[in-house]
XYZ file of C-alpha atoms in Angstrom:
776
model
C 37.908 199.674 -163.990
C 41.467 198.442 -164.601
C 44.456 200.657 -163.932
C 45.622 200.521 -167.549
C 42.387 201.899 -168.924
C 42.301 204.691 -166.363
C 45.833 205.840 -167.014
C 44.887 207.287 -170.430
C 42.331 209.614 -168.915
C 44.284 210.490 -165.793
C 44.566 214.150 -166.729
C 40.806 214.622 -166.491
C 40.389 212.937 -163.102
C 39.431 214.950 -160.015
C 41.895 215.014 -157.139
C 39.967 212.573 -154.937
C 39.517 209.772 -157.489
C 40.914 206.407 -156.400
C 42.772 204.228 -158.904
C 42.906 200.477 -158.293
C 46.311 198.834 -158.433
C 45.102 195.402 -159.530
C 42.737 194.198 -162.247
C 39.158 193.378 -161.347
C 39.656 189.660 -161.898
C 42.186 189.485 -159.072
C 40.993 192.148 -156.693
C 37.201 192.222 -156.753
C 35.611 189.251 -155.023
C 38.850 187.520 -154.053
C 38.220 186.887 -150.384
C 34.518 187.537 -150.146
C 33.269 185.172 -152.828
C 32.270 181.652 -151.967
C 34.759 178.896 -152.732
C 37.903 181.033 -153.071
C 39.730 180.476 -149.778
C 39.774 176.688 -149.874
C 42.132 174.597 -147.774
C 44.062 172.072 -149.811
C 45.324 168.713 -148.663
C 47.682 167.453 -147.448
C 48.360 169.162 -144.139
C 52.108 168.797 -143.622
C 53.204 167.965 -140.085
C 56.634 169.169 -138.980
C 59.000 166.979 -136.986
C 60.234 169.891 -134.834
C 58.966 173.300 -133.664
C 59.436 176.264 -135.977
C 62.192 178.775 -135.219
C 63.099 182.280 -136.303
C 60.945 185.382 -136.609
C 60.014 184.709 -140.273
C 59.853 180.897 -140.533
C 58.334 180.641 -144.051
C 59.944 181.598 -147.352
C 58.563 180.730 -150.801
C 60.936 180.667 -153.777
C 60.404 181.573 -157.422
C 60.786 177.895 -158.355
C 57.851 176.895 -156.122
C 59.733 175.602 -153.082
C 58.652 176.467 -149.552
C 61.350 176.621 -146.860
C 60.258 176.186 -143.229
C 62.713 177.045 -140.432
C 62.640 174.543 -137.557
C 64.835 173.770 -134.575
C 66.285 170.611 -136.156
C 66.476 171.381 -139.878
C 65.382 173.575 -142.747
C 62.404 171.706 -144.178
C 61.813 172.261 -147.905
C 58.563 171.388 -149.692
C 58.522 171.575 -153.474
C 55.179 172.061 -155.215
C 55.192 169.804 -158.293
C 52.342 170.128 -160.764
C 52.424 166.429 -161.639
C 50.561 165.301 -164.765
C 51.237 161.608 -164.126
C 48.780 161.105 -161.266
C 45.032 161.538 -160.730
C 45.271 162.420 -157.034
C 43.626 165.727 -156.167
C 46.009 166.506 -153.307
C 48.908 168.891 -153.666
C 51.999 167.042 -154.865
C 54.796 168.039 -152.477
C 58.344 166.674 -152.617
C 59.848 166.985 -149.143
C 63.558 167.408 -148.431
C 65.506 168.950 -145.572
C 68.849 170.525 -144.699
C 69.873 169.411 -141.196
C 71.276 171.816 -138.647
C 75.051 171.217 -138.288
C 75.930 169.211 -135.209
C 79.201 171.028 -134.522
C 78.987 174.384 -132.747
C 79.974 177.527 -134.628
C 82.467 179.656 -132.680
C 83.357 183.093 -133.965
C 87.029 184.027 -133.809
C 88.050 187.555 -132.793
C 91.742 186.978 -132.241
C 94.409 184.330 -131.509
C 93.029 181.295 -129.670
C 95.218 181.767 -126.576
C 94.400 185.465 -126.305
C 90.682 184.830 -126.828
C 90.664 182.182 -124.071
C 92.372 184.645 -121.732
C 89.796 187.307 -122.507
C 86.920 184.907 -121.863
C 88.306 184.000 -118.461
C 88.847 187.666 -117.577
C 85.335 188.869 -118.375
C 83.674 185.869 -116.717
C 85.056 187.125 -113.407
C 85.212 190.852 -114.129
C 84.828 192.954 -110.953
C 82.448 195.423 -112.632
C 78.934 193.857 -112.527
C 77.711 195.941 -115.483
C 80.465 194.467 -117.677
C 80.347 190.941 -116.259
C 76.577 190.569 -116.582
C 76.516 191.870 -120.159
C 79.257 189.405 -121.091
C 77.685 186.428 -119.326
C 74.261 187.074 -120.884
C 75.595 187.435 -124.448
C 75.337 184.065 -126.224
C 77.577 185.231 -129.045
C 80.511 186.207 -126.847
C 80.056 183.710 -124.014
C 80.024 180.094 -125.298
C 79.634 178.577 -121.833
C 75.891 179.270 -121.629
C 75.241 177.364 -124.847
C 73.362 178.435 -127.959
C 70.018 177.609 -129.450
C 69.929 175.014 -132.199
C 67.842 175.669 -135.263
C 67.378 177.796 -138.345
C 67.077 181.546 -137.881
C 66.299 182.650 -141.422
C 66.248 181.380 -145.009
C 66.383 183.409 -148.234
C 65.911 182.232 -151.835
C 67.834 183.684 -154.759
C 66.128 184.696 -158.031
C 65.381 182.006 -160.594
C 68.290 180.961 -162.796
C 71.189 181.263 -160.344
C 71.885 177.524 -160.145
C 73.480 175.417 -162.887
C 70.117 173.786 -163.669
C 68.348 177.147 -163.807
C 66.812 177.023 -160.349
C 67.272 178.969 -157.090
C 70.102 179.012 -154.579
C 69.227 178.894 -150.880
C 70.946 181.005 -148.202
C 70.539 179.510 -144.744
C 71.325 181.225 -141.413
C 71.382 179.139 -138.235
C 70.713 180.355 -134.712
C 74.419 179.979 -133.925
C 75.170 182.553 -136.681
C 76.428 180.254 -139.437
C 75.540 181.558 -142.920
C 75.784 178.967 -145.704
C 74.733 178.725 -149.367
C 73.102 175.542 -150.681
C 71.888 174.208 -154.023
C 69.668 171.258 -154.828
C 71.924 168.434 -155.945
C 70.259 166.098 -158.453
C 66.615 165.926 -157.334
C 66.090 165.347 -153.640
C 69.547 166.127 -152.249
C 71.110 169.345 -150.992
C 74.741 170.357 -151.316
C 76.460 173.103 -149.287
C 78.479 175.311 -151.631
C 80.147 177.792 -149.267
C 80.227 178.859 -145.626
C 80.129 182.665 -145.826
C 80.527 183.158 -142.067
C 83.826 181.277 -142.111
C 84.935 183.070 -145.279
C 84.198 186.503 -143.843
C 85.851 185.628 -140.535
C 89.040 184.696 -142.393
C 88.898 187.983 -144.299
C 88.549 189.990 -141.067
C 91.460 188.097 -139.540
C 93.681 188.952 -142.511
C 92.759 192.645 -142.177
C 93.346 192.705 -138.420
C 89.632 193.272 -137.735
C 89.892 196.769 -139.160
C 86.926 198.828 -140.294
C 86.253 199.785 -143.906
C 88.917 202.516 -143.767
C 91.566 199.798 -143.137
C 92.850 201.595 -140.021
C 94.007 199.006 -137.474
C 92.051 199.093 -134.186
C 93.705 201.092 -131.417
C 92.397 198.931 -128.569
C 93.096 195.237 -127.934
C 90.809 192.397 -126.916
C 91.127 193.257 -123.238
C 88.979 196.311 -123.963
C 85.334 195.243 -123.615
C 84.052 197.635 -126.278
C 86.643 196.339 -128.753
C 85.651 192.754 -127.941
C 81.985 193.593 -128.591
C 82.856 195.381 -131.836
C 84.747 192.367 -133.216
C 81.905 190.008 -132.409
C 79.156 192.293 -133.718
C 80.949 193.014 -136.999
C 80.755 189.320 -138.000
C 77.400 188.276 -136.511
C 74.814 188.078 -139.340
C 71.187 188.987 -138.624
C 69.546 188.820 -142.078
C 70.508 188.243 -145.690
C 68.678 189.063 -148.916
C 69.391 188.454 -152.602
C 69.311 191.138 -155.256
C 67.834 190.651 -158.720
C 70.048 189.390 -161.552
C 72.354 191.991 -163.116
C 74.134 191.801 -166.477
C 77.685 193.178 -166.501
C 80.470 193.401 -169.069
C 83.501 191.176 -168.493
C 86.792 191.425 -170.394
C 88.312 188.122 -171.488
C 92.069 187.360 -171.740
C 91.886 187.958 -175.503
C 90.368 191.437 -174.809
C 86.948 190.244 -175.977
C 84.018 191.694 -174.000
C 81.166 189.373 -173.064
C 77.961 189.753 -171.035
C 78.025 187.971 -167.688
C 75.147 187.643 -165.234
C 75.665 188.123 -161.512
C 73.626 188.382 -158.336
C 74.487 190.037 -155.021
C 73.805 188.729 -151.523
C 73.535 191.461 -148.881
C 74.231 190.373 -145.297
C 73.183 192.624 -142.410
C 75.557 192.402 -139.451
C 74.713 193.142 -135.830
C 76.756 196.368 -135.858
C 74.795 197.683 -138.883
C 77.392 196.835 -141.545
C 76.117 195.573 -144.892
C 78.431 192.981 -146.442
C 77.875 192.333 -150.148
C 78.937 189.067 -151.838
C 79.077 188.655 -155.608
C 77.970 185.421 -157.309
C 78.744 185.013 -161.018
C 76.024 182.923 -162.663
C 75.518 180.076 -162.997
C 77.091 179.587 -159.584
C 78.843 176.218 -159.444
C 81.689 176.302 -156.940
C 81.924 177.908 -153.519
C 85.441 179.131 -154.308
C 83.975 181.425 -156.973
C 82.136 183.674 -154.526
C 83.747 187.124 -154.363
C 83.618 189.736 -151.618
C 82.060 192.770 -153.330
C 81.728 195.652 -150.893
C 80.944 196.689 -147.348
C 78.549 199.532 -146.488
C 78.559 201.107 -143.042
C 74.946 202.037 -142.399
C 75.400 203.622 -138.983
C 72.301 201.838 -137.617
C 73.143 200.822 -134.066
C 70.370 198.278 -133.482
C 69.403 196.869 -136.906
C 66.461 194.493 -137.146
C 65.589 193.774 -140.775
C 66.742 194.116 -144.374
C 65.286 194.264 -147.911
C 66.430 195.313 -151.388
C 65.042 198.413 -153.069
C 65.414 198.194 -156.846
C 64.078 200.870 -159.181
C 63.889 200.424 -162.945
C 62.381 202.814 -165.472
C 63.259 202.520 -169.187
C 67.071 202.277 -169.238
C 67.632 203.730 -165.752
C 68.283 201.443 -162.785
C 68.947 202.120 -159.110
C 69.500 199.891 -156.126
C 69.569 200.349 -152.412
C 69.237 198.430 -149.183
C 66.335 199.147 -146.831
C 67.343 198.772 -143.190
C 64.951 198.704 -140.269
C 65.878 199.342 -136.646
C 64.666 197.938 -133.364
C 64.020 201.479 -132.156
C 61.947 202.598 -135.155
C 63.866 204.393 -137.963
C 63.875 203.043 -141.532
C 66.276 204.192 -144.236
C 67.734 203.225 -147.619
C 71.497 202.905 -148.070
C 72.825 203.433 -151.640
C 74.490 200.496 -153.422
C 77.076 201.324 -156.068
C 77.331 198.899 -158.981
C 80.019 199.106 -161.647
C 79.651 197.769 -165.167
C 75.827 197.619 -165.140
C 74.340 199.395 -168.148
C 72.120 202.370 -167.335
C 72.851 202.171 -163.609
C 72.605 205.221 -161.361
C 73.430 205.547 -157.675
C 71.690 207.471 -154.934
C 73.961 210.216 -153.665
C 72.882 210.023 -150.025
C 70.918 207.691 -147.762
C 67.144 208.208 -147.910
C 65.283 208.439 -144.596
C 61.885 206.715 -144.831
C 60.964 207.026 -141.139
C 63.063 208.896 -138.592
C 61.105 208.676 -135.340
C 62.803 206.693 -132.547
C 59.613 205.430 -130.935
C 61.025 202.090 -129.711
C 58.765 200.096 -132.055
C 60.821 197.472 -133.899
C 60.662 197.261 -137.690
C 60.105 193.730 -139.048
C 59.006 191.959 -142.254
C 60.190 194.624 -144.722
C 58.923 194.035 -148.287
C 59.437 196.139 -151.417
C 57.176 195.907 -154.483
C 57.853 197.667 -157.834
C 54.710 199.245 -159.287
C 53.522 201.546 -162.081
C 51.787 204.733 -160.961
C 48.606 204.923 -163.088
C 48.299 208.718 -162.836
C 51.906 209.848 -163.229
C 52.625 206.965 -165.635
C 55.990 206.287 -164.015
C 57.677 203.539 -162.039
C 57.377 203.683 -158.278
C 58.117 201.495 -155.277
C 55.824 200.464 -152.452
C 57.637 199.556 -149.228
C 55.696 197.907 -146.400
C 56.839 196.686 -143.001
C 55.298 195.684 -139.697
C 55.856 197.885 -136.644
C 54.135 196.351 -133.665
C 50.389 196.298 -134.344
C 50.753 198.679 -137.277
C 51.790 198.320 -140.913
C 54.218 201.004 -142.048
C 54.078 201.894 -145.745
C 56.138 204.192 -147.926
C 55.641 205.176 -151.574
C 58.768 206.245 -153.474
C 58.321 208.260 -156.669
C 61.220 209.422 -158.833
C 60.358 212.473 -160.944
C 62.468 215.046 -162.793
C 62.332 217.119 -159.602
C 63.904 214.334 -157.561
C 62.870 211.565 -155.168
C 59.478 211.947 -153.483
C 58.740 210.040 -150.277
C 55.164 209.502 -149.032
C 54.756 207.477 -145.843
C 52.198 206.638 -143.193
C 50.860 203.769 -141.088
C 47.838 201.497 -141.398
C 46.267 201.322 -137.941
C 43.393 199.301 -136.523
C 44.349 196.036 -138.229
C 45.238 193.811 -135.297
C 44.961 194.016 -131.536
C 48.183 192.025 -131.138
C 51.569 192.556 -132.871
C 51.925 191.495 -136.494
C 54.042 188.324 -136.574
C 54.256 187.863 -140.324
C 53.675 189.803 -143.521
C 53.529 188.549 -147.112
C 53.082 190.321 -150.449
C 51.489 189.051 -153.643
C 53.238 190.760 -156.567
C 50.605 189.801 -159.169
C 47.776 192.178 -158.410
C 49.534 193.788 -155.467
C 48.065 192.701 -152.149
C 49.563 192.664 -148.652
C 48.643 189.892 -146.203
C 49.291 190.264 -142.475
C 48.705 187.940 -139.552
C 48.946 188.371 -135.786
C 49.357 186.020 -132.858
C 45.602 185.548 -132.520
C 45.359 183.852 -135.936
C 43.571 186.616 -137.824
C 44.771 187.209 -141.391
C 44.058 190.541 -143.062
C 44.345 191.553 -146.692
C 45.380 195.081 -147.653
C 44.767 196.221 -151.220
C 46.608 199.457 -152.130
C 44.734 201.979 -154.264
C 46.186 205.171 -155.678
C 44.894 208.667 -155.195
C 46.529 211.566 -157.001
C 48.880 212.331 -154.126
C 48.996 209.285 -151.883
C 47.758 205.729 -151.230
C 44.686 204.241 -149.607
C 44.586 200.655 -148.336
C 41.377 198.669 -148.503
C 41.162 196.300 -145.524
C 39.531 192.873 -145.685
C 39.321 189.875 -143.382
C 40.574 186.738 -145.047
C 38.019 183.987 -144.681
C 39.657 180.945 -143.138
C 38.448 177.353 -143.223
C 36.776 176.299 -139.991
C 39.590 174.025 -138.797
C 42.117 176.914 -138.924
C 40.214 179.534 -136.926
C 41.288 178.280 -133.493
C 44.961 177.765 -134.336
C 47.887 180.030 -133.528
C 49.717 181.182 -136.678
C 53.507 181.627 -136.593
C 54.085 182.743 -140.178
C 52.620 183.089 -143.660
C 54.026 183.161 -147.203
C 52.462 183.652 -150.647
C 53.427 181.574 -153.682
C 55.117 183.138 -156.686
C 51.977 184.008 -158.646
C 49.669 184.491 -155.675
C 47.814 181.209 -156.100
C 48.373 179.862 -152.567
C 49.093 181.187 -149.119
C 51.020 178.857 -146.806
C 50.726 179.184 -143.045
C 52.474 177.364 -140.218
C 50.424 176.977 -137.054
C 49.982 175.167 -133.763
C 46.932 174.400 -131.647
C 45.393 177.210 -129.697
C 43.779 176.635 -126.316
C 42.271 173.134 -126.084
C 39.514 172.683 -123.467
C 40.550 175.956 -121.782
C 44.155 174.770 -121.417
C 47.324 175.192 -123.412
C 48.414 171.751 -124.698
C 51.573 170.255 -123.234
C 52.875 169.021 -126.574
C 52.287 171.237 -129.579
C 51.977 169.927 -133.124
C 53.332 172.221 -135.816
C 51.614 171.999 -139.192
C 51.850 173.738 -142.573
C 48.526 174.475 -144.300
C 47.911 175.574 -147.879
C 44.921 177.786 -148.726
C 43.940 178.958 -152.222
C 43.859 182.668 -153.069
C 42.635 182.291 -156.653
C 39.635 180.571 -158.197
C 40.239 178.175 -161.119
C 38.670 180.759 -163.444
C 41.090 183.456 -162.246
C 44.027 181.080 -162.578
C 43.053 180.084 -166.119
C 42.699 183.726 -167.180
C 46.116 184.601 -165.752
C 47.674 181.613 -167.508
C 46.222 182.653 -170.874
C 47.535 186.206 -170.420
C 50.879 185.224 -168.904
C 53.702 187.622 -169.853
C 56.371 185.044 -168.953
C 55.139 182.464 -171.498
C 56.549 179.642 -169.372
C 54.446 176.898 -167.749
C 57.039 176.061 -165.109
C 57.082 179.618 -163.774
C 53.272 179.487 -163.467
C 53.129 176.092 -161.713
C 51.140 177.303 -158.689
C 48.356 178.630 -160.947
C 48.561 175.481 -163.073
C 47.957 173.356 -160.000
C 44.625 175.065 -159.322
C 43.496 174.386 -162.914
C 44.706 170.787 -162.601
C 42.703 170.390 -159.391
C 39.528 171.632 -161.100
C 39.887 169.219 -164.052
C 40.504 166.237 -161.763
C 37.416 167.109 -159.697
C 35.065 167.685 -162.637
C 36.659 165.148 -165.040
C 36.447 167.648 -167.885
C 38.200 170.720 -169.253
C 36.060 173.877 -168.879
C 34.529 174.589 -172.283
C 35.132 178.344 -172.003
C 38.830 177.790 -171.253
C 39.298 175.415 -174.173
C 37.432 177.728 -176.535
C 39.486 180.771 -175.527
C 42.721 178.781 -175.738
C 41.943 177.576 -179.277
C 41.078 181.116 -180.293
C 44.385 182.430 -178.945
C 46.279 179.656 -180.751
C 44.665 180.739 -184.010
C 45.634 184.358 -183.333
C 49.149 183.772 -181.947
C 50.580 180.323 -182.648
C 53.041 180.254 -179.745
C 54.634 177.096 -178.234
C 53.515 178.236 -174.768
C 49.835 177.984 -175.691
C 50.373 174.532 -177.215
C 52.151 173.379 -174.044
C 49.255 174.716 -171.991
C 46.850 172.754 -174.171
C 48.976 169.613 -173.801
C 48.913 170.064 -170.027
C 45.108 170.324 -169.975
C 44.636 167.239 -172.130
C 47.102 165.168 -170.118
C 45.361 166.066 -166.859
C 42.027 165.171 -168.482
C 43.460 161.764 -169.385
C 44.506 161.216 -165.770
C 41.029 162.163 -164.541
C 39.568 159.347 -166.670
C 41.764 156.719 -165.037
C 39.910 154.262 -162.820
C 40.821 154.188 -159.133
C 42.916 151.201 -158.065
C 40.852 148.108 -157.274
C 40.788 146.569 -153.836
C 42.492 143.161 -153.973
C 41.796 142.106 -150.391
C 40.560 138.521 -150.038
C 36.801 138.282 -149.516
C 34.637 135.158 -149.091
C 32.408 134.388 -152.079
C 28.604 134.209 -151.953
C 28.598 130.622 -153.234
C 30.548 129.360 -150.240
C 28.175 131.045 -147.809
C 25.126 129.596 -149.598
C 26.405 126.070 -149.548
C 27.166 126.251 -145.869
C 23.915 127.924 -144.778
C 21.117 126.754 -147.067
C 21.306 123.842 -149.465
C 17.824 123.452 -150.923
C 16.896 127.007 -151.807
C 20.264 127.885 -153.249
C 19.509 126.667 -156.753
C 16.853 129.250 -157.579
C 18.698 132.018 -155.793
C 21.906 131.255 -157.638
C 20.076 131.493 -160.937
C 18.617 134.868 -159.967
C 21.981 136.088 -158.775
C 23.519 134.943 -162.014
C 21.003 136.949 -164.015
C 21.584 140.058 -161.872
C 25.333 139.702 -162.201
C 24.980 139.304 -165.936
C 22.856 142.444 -166.185
C 25.196 144.489 -164.011
C 28.149 143.058 -165.864
C 26.598 144.137 -169.163
C 26.029 147.663 -167.876
C 29.492 147.745 -166.432
C 31.113 146.471 -169.597
C 29.216 149.057 -171.660
C 30.356 151.780 -169.276
C 33.923 150.508 -169.451
C 33.781 150.473 -173.232
C 32.615 154.085 -173.314
C 35.339 155.084 -170.896
C 37.978 153.246 -172.920
C 36.785 154.960 -176.092
C 36.984 158.325 -174.385
C 40.484 157.572 -173.104
C 41.559 156.506 -176.583
C 40.260 159.783 -178.021
C 42.091 161.822 -175.375
C 45.275 159.801 -175.961
C 45.065 160.546 -179.691
C 44.602 164.209 -178.781
C 47.720 164.083 -176.607
C 49.749 162.467 -179.387
C 48.636 165.117 -181.893
C 49.644 168.020 -179.629
C 52.965 166.368 -178.720
C 53.737 165.801 -182.406
C 53.016 169.459 -183.178
C 55.334 170.623 -180.402
C 58.076 168.252 -181.510
C 57.862 169.330 -185.133
C 58.052 173.006 -184.193
C 61.088 172.347 -182.005
C 62.734 170.353 -184.815
C 62.337 173.352 -187.119
C 63.924 175.545 -184.464
C 66.882 173.168 -184.061
C 67.389 172.875 -187.833
C 67.291 176.660 -188.118
C 70.098 176.925 -185.558
C 72.068 174.214 -187.396
C 71.658 176.048 -190.699
C 72.852 179.353 -189.239
C 75.898 177.893 -187.476
C 77.385 175.649 -190.179
C 79.192 177.462 -192.964
C 80.030 174.265 -194.835
C 78.672 170.754 -194.694
C 80.095 169.196 -191.550
C 79.181 166.677 -188.909
C 77.455 168.683 -186.184
C 76.563 165.536 -184.176
C 72.885 166.546 -184.574
C 70.959 164.095 -186.819
C 70.222 166.700 -189.489
C 69.292 164.228 -192.246
C 66.982 162.274 -189.938
C 65.182 165.442 -188.849
C 64.812 166.533 -192.482
C 63.290 163.188 -193.490
C 60.976 163.197 -190.459
C 59.678 166.699 -191.215
C 59.306 165.932 -194.944
C 56.594 163.355 -194.201
C 54.093 166.179 -193.738
C 53.545 167.665 -197.193
C 51.217 170.427 -195.927
C 53.884 172.262 -193.915
C 55.184 175.058 -196.137
C 57.663 176.365 -193.539
C 59.287 172.926 -193.319
C 59.605 172.679 -197.115
C 61.457 175.996 -197.348
C 63.785 175.129 -194.456
C 64.485 171.648 -195.841
C 65.321 173.103 -199.245
C 67.902 175.489 -197.772
C 69.509 172.756 -195.676
C 69.741 170.286 -198.583
C 71.439 172.907 -200.731
C 73.965 173.577 -197.968
C 74.682 169.900 -197.271
C 75.361 169.209 -200.972
C 74.312 165.532 -200.835
C 76.551 164.781 -197.851
C 75.133 162.708 -195.004
C 76.470 162.108 -191.520
C 74.628 159.188 -190.003
C 74.460 158.505 -186.270
C 76.003 155.187 -185.286
C 75.454 152.879 -182.343
C 78.349 153.011 -179.906
C 78.026 149.257 -179.199
C 78.010 147.801 -182.727
C 78.667 150.825 -185.010
C 75.440 150.156 -186.926
C 73.490 153.108 -188.299
C 70.846 154.590 -185.987
C 67.844 155.508 -188.165
C 65.657 158.447 -187.163
C 62.167 156.961 -187.028
C 60.969 158.288 -183.660
C 61.763 161.451 -181.711
C 61.749 159.542 -178.410
C 64.111 156.634 -179.100
C 66.544 155.171 -181.637
C 66.976 151.440 -182.369
C 69.797 150.082 -184.525
C 69.514 146.967 -186.744
C 70.999 144.808 -183.973
C 68.288 145.799 -181.503
C 70.245 148.228 -179.344
C 67.874 150.956 -178.124
C 68.873 154.473 -177.060
C 66.695 157.312 -175.801
C 66.807 160.548 -177.758
C 67.528 164.005 -176.327
C 64.382 166.139 -176.466
C 66.430 169.305 -177.105
C 68.910 168.230 -179.808
C 67.360 164.863 -180.868
C 70.738 163.161 -180.513
C 70.812 159.602 -179.215
C 71.955 159.612 -175.579
C 74.538 156.836 -175.645
C 75.986 157.538 -172.208
C 75.177 156.313 -168.724
C 74.400 159.804 -167.455
C 71.863 162.263 -168.789
C 69.363 164.786 -167.451
C 65.618 164.432 -166.995
C 63.042 167.186 -166.725
C 61.373 167.848 -163.397
C 58.103 166.174 -164.451
C 59.937 163.183 -165.982
C 58.562 163.900 -169.444
C 61.805 163.677 -171.388
C 65.571 163.460 -171.181
C 68.420 165.666 -172.397
C 72.038 164.780 -172.941
C 74.856 166.476 -171.057
C 76.989 168.907 -173.095
C 80.465 167.680 -174.029
C 83.635 169.811 -173.894
C 84.102 169.484 -177.652
C 80.580 170.738 -178.423
C 80.442 174.213 -180.008
C 78.785 177.016 -178.043
C 75.604 176.978 -180.119
C 74.994 173.298 -179.320
C 75.618 173.974 -175.619
C 73.074 176.776 -175.821
C 70.496 174.401 -177.326
C 71.087 171.978 -174.440
C 70.412 174.725 -171.869
C 66.759 175.031 -172.876
C 63.940 173.636 -170.683
C 61.766 170.670 -171.605
C 59.932 171.048 -174.907
C 56.725 169.524 -173.511
C 56.331 171.127 -170.077
C 58.901 173.969 -169.747
C 60.396 172.252 -166.683
C 64.148 172.545 -166.040
C 66.440 169.671 -166.914
C 68.049 168.213 -163.790
């Protein structure tokens, strides 16, 4: 029974009843049913070994970052509707590791060189050995090259509506990157350098701004200055909306996101990014929190939201065992409350390091309130903590899940849709933990994840789950080969499905986001099924049509367009083999001369018969393709007409008098008027004609000044033959050399101009009308 249906009758439940935290469609036979855990091609080989303790990170815009010793490899999952290949479509890019070494500064160059020379030859062995073994303080021993950790921001932080990428190298350089154009990366800011300059200006003082009493010749002071600017982890918060006062005293809503950086001394440095983040100079130092954790190991955000109340905190794990939440104070965020004191989640110093901290917001089905599930790996165990906020205060329930693995847990991933926790150890075993509620605590159901045969003998270094829980990615190397460890290891990334096509289709139909791009990992599983079977499942199409009749939303029409376009690709014939082959006639002439006459006649008849069958089959296939193409055109036309009505509605609301808005209003009106059965269009057209008062503002060709008629929503051709593509968002002719294209190359959009009013710029910020993909 689903959690929602049980919540209504929670008052009558006995104390030992267990409430499932995920619907039956996602939780029931997920890993035990046949055909669910299927390995997808291709297997991606890495050019260098993986590095860092958590080498995999999957973003909300379907990009997988893999930390290696030479670069940060990024694989973007693209649900391409322009190909009939059944493999995953992955666009590969990379961010190389900087070639120049990163040296932290703790004082003037001459003084720092003197200190280095002193401690290299210090008479006290306890001091000298600590200094010589520390790769941060002692540059002479060299540093490892590679990526230590990567963290993706929430969706919408970049100018094109995608994710920013924070990258930390093994030599402690923290940088922020964005995807420039399509397959390029651009570094926006070096936060390590920026923070080092800030510390230098403040004289390396603590948060209280008191100058340090000791100088660099004091070993403890030298360690303190290095540790206070050595980042260990960084994590992004969710997007917050704050009020910002303009120079004219107007108050506007501005979105921002925070990046928390955990330093080696336990300090938490917060950086503020105003969205969309364009320039590295715009990053602002926000706050510093002294956690008091002496040996920090990991970091995660805790964010609680219930009705109009919001709280935030930072979960810090230690190498010696304790876990606690540090309050984060935000100003200007509506409905925001702050924890008064740090919250201790686990206080025992048992020398078991805390790694892989994850926090998942949930709804308690019995108490009908928001709660937070925090999980982390501690050696062979999985630590969990349930936080409940009630009128009486904050309730903390914690424990450990034991007996999962015989070796330490190396990686932990969480699927937020139908909450499930996946863990893996060095021996390659992957376990699934499904949390279930009792009245007072949690119970975790343990399952072995069934792996494909060619993955059972491999050593796994890390796992990650895609945004909607459709795929799990794992990076692995060979295990023991013929009783020996191989000399040269090959590092590969594998993709395994976690959802069946039926599950994926159901989740897509019930999607709360109503955006195809955000559901691309689930879409890819449905696409794979259609390409394999060369048909759309009848039950899916029937349910989709029924939902369209009930709720005529653009999302459902885009989903239908996606299905039909993939069906069209499945009907495409495979490419023919054009290699040169000798003909049968040549062989017959050379081998046998007398008997060839009769045989050639027989062969001719057989070829004619097979050709007739083949031509009939081709004709049927061409007819089917023509029908599907007509289907595609009908759905595209519907989507375009609905978007035209939306654009004309915005034009009508934002023009007080008849004026040239640069949007082809008259052309859109004439185009919509062709359909006499659309009552909504007739009403809208009548209002717009009354407002325009017989005035027309025709688009003109920039080359010859001839009028550009509106006859097609895809392109405009003037009387002199000049052709321009039309913007899919505003339907203006793009008469410039630069414009944007959607991720799936379905359409184009023009770039906003400085003279455009705000409402036109807002129209141009929308995603693609056909596929919901961002415009890049």
